[in-house]
Amino acid sequence: MKHMEKRTGARHAIAVVGGGIAGTACALQLAAAGHRVTLLVGAPLSVAPVEDEIRYYALSPASVALLSALGLDVESLGACRYTDMEVWGSQPRDGLHFSLADAPQSLPALGHIVGHGRLLEALRGQADAALECLPTFAQAVHFHDDGVQVDCADGDLVTADLVISAEGASAVLREAAGIDMTGWDYDQQGIVANVCCAGGMQRTAWQRFLATGPLALLPLDAQRASIVWSANGMEAERLLALDDAAFGVELTQAMQGVVGDITVESRRAAFPLRAGQAARYYGDRLALIGDSAHLVHPLAGQGLNLGLGDAAGLLAALEQHSRDLPRALKTYSRRRRTAVEDMIAVTDGLYRLFGPAGPSFAELRDAGMALVNRSAVARQWLVARALGLEGRLPSA
Ligand SMILES: Cc1cc2nc3c(=O)[nH]c(=O)nc-3n(C[C@H](O)[C@H](O)[C@H](O)COP(=O)(O)OP(=O)(O)OC[C@H]3O[C@@H](n4cnc5c(N)ncnc54)[C@H](O)[C@@H]3O)c2cc1C
């Protein structure tokens, strides 16, 4: 039995369950703050070669600052910065344009596109050096007045003052604590792939709202991009069944030539799209973070950013109420649920506003976009939220 000695005072013995990006970053932050942390990573790390990577995330400046505070420079992990965003429905000229000038403070980029494998590998490397990492899954959890015990798949038992579920959407610990997850299915798949754009990416993140769902092109370098093409069941199946050449032609047409001819460079994969959140992000000696606590539509690229924000929010609440764990957990849950609720409302609102556009609705939408585009205040409001800059950036 791996027993985590209970310490008095402001520092806790903490078991983090789930070695995804949110869980590993959270474990590192807590360890850096002096807590005694054990990370149950789940499956051993298996990182695809860079050329086979198709999972990319748009990281906000707030997330990049958080990772930098952990000693990770995302650009040295191959992340590509973007300085502009173009969002439109019918015609590119009638859409929204965001640039660095719309950011509420001086920034080098509106965001960075980083590959899942390289980021996770770097975080896990740091975790291996800084804390106890166990290559096993949590199978069951037992909450007691004076601590919590996690039963591991390999037969080990881990005891702690607090357990954090960073298990992703299917969370054993959340279910064991009886915390409901409410939400909805978009009946859509998000198709991801890597492509090459003959016209260049111009350090811009492009997103078009098609009648069938949003389509995003995120820059990987001067010419390459990661796509997220959201489409409902039958349309997604049709797109997945196309050969690379036909898919490239449809993609070029869908993007209306803004980045020139598009050719496909990778396999395609599809992810079901859902939204929702847990009724509360805490239980007795339990905190939920990341996809274990909430799911959002990827159209605003915010799921992982929210998970990293949870990690920072949990640490802040534990610092604020260092001698009152129940109060720290309630404070964390209240603050983060409100922030996430706002983000779900904004992304779901955008999805519904821009998604099912009939011809007359599309005109209204385009007029609305043109109005926002003319208003510097409206653009700055939207950008501040997308960048995660309503609060302060985590300090390095
Ligand atoms: C198409 C698409 C595009 C997206 N694009 C973006 C984007 O641009 N920007 C963005 O911010 N977000 C984006 N997201 C959202 C993002 O992918 C998720 O929010 C994020 O990956 C969740 O990270 P996580 O660490 O919380 O969970 P996960 O990545 O699911 O990690 C959970 C980990 O816990 C482990 N685990 C599970 N159960 C146990 C257990 N019982 N014991 C031990 N370990 C366990 C798993 O093996 C896994 O390693 C996108 C999502 C989709 C579907």
XYZ file of C-alpha atoms in Angstrom, residues 52 91 108 131 183 186 267 354:
8
model
C 1.290 11.503 -37.493
C -18.866 35.780 -47.526
C 2.681 38.450 -28.808
C 6.291 13.857 -8.202
C -25.830 18.210 -20.887
C -24.987 17.956 -30.644
C -5.591 10.467 -41.910
C -24.696 30.509 -36.705
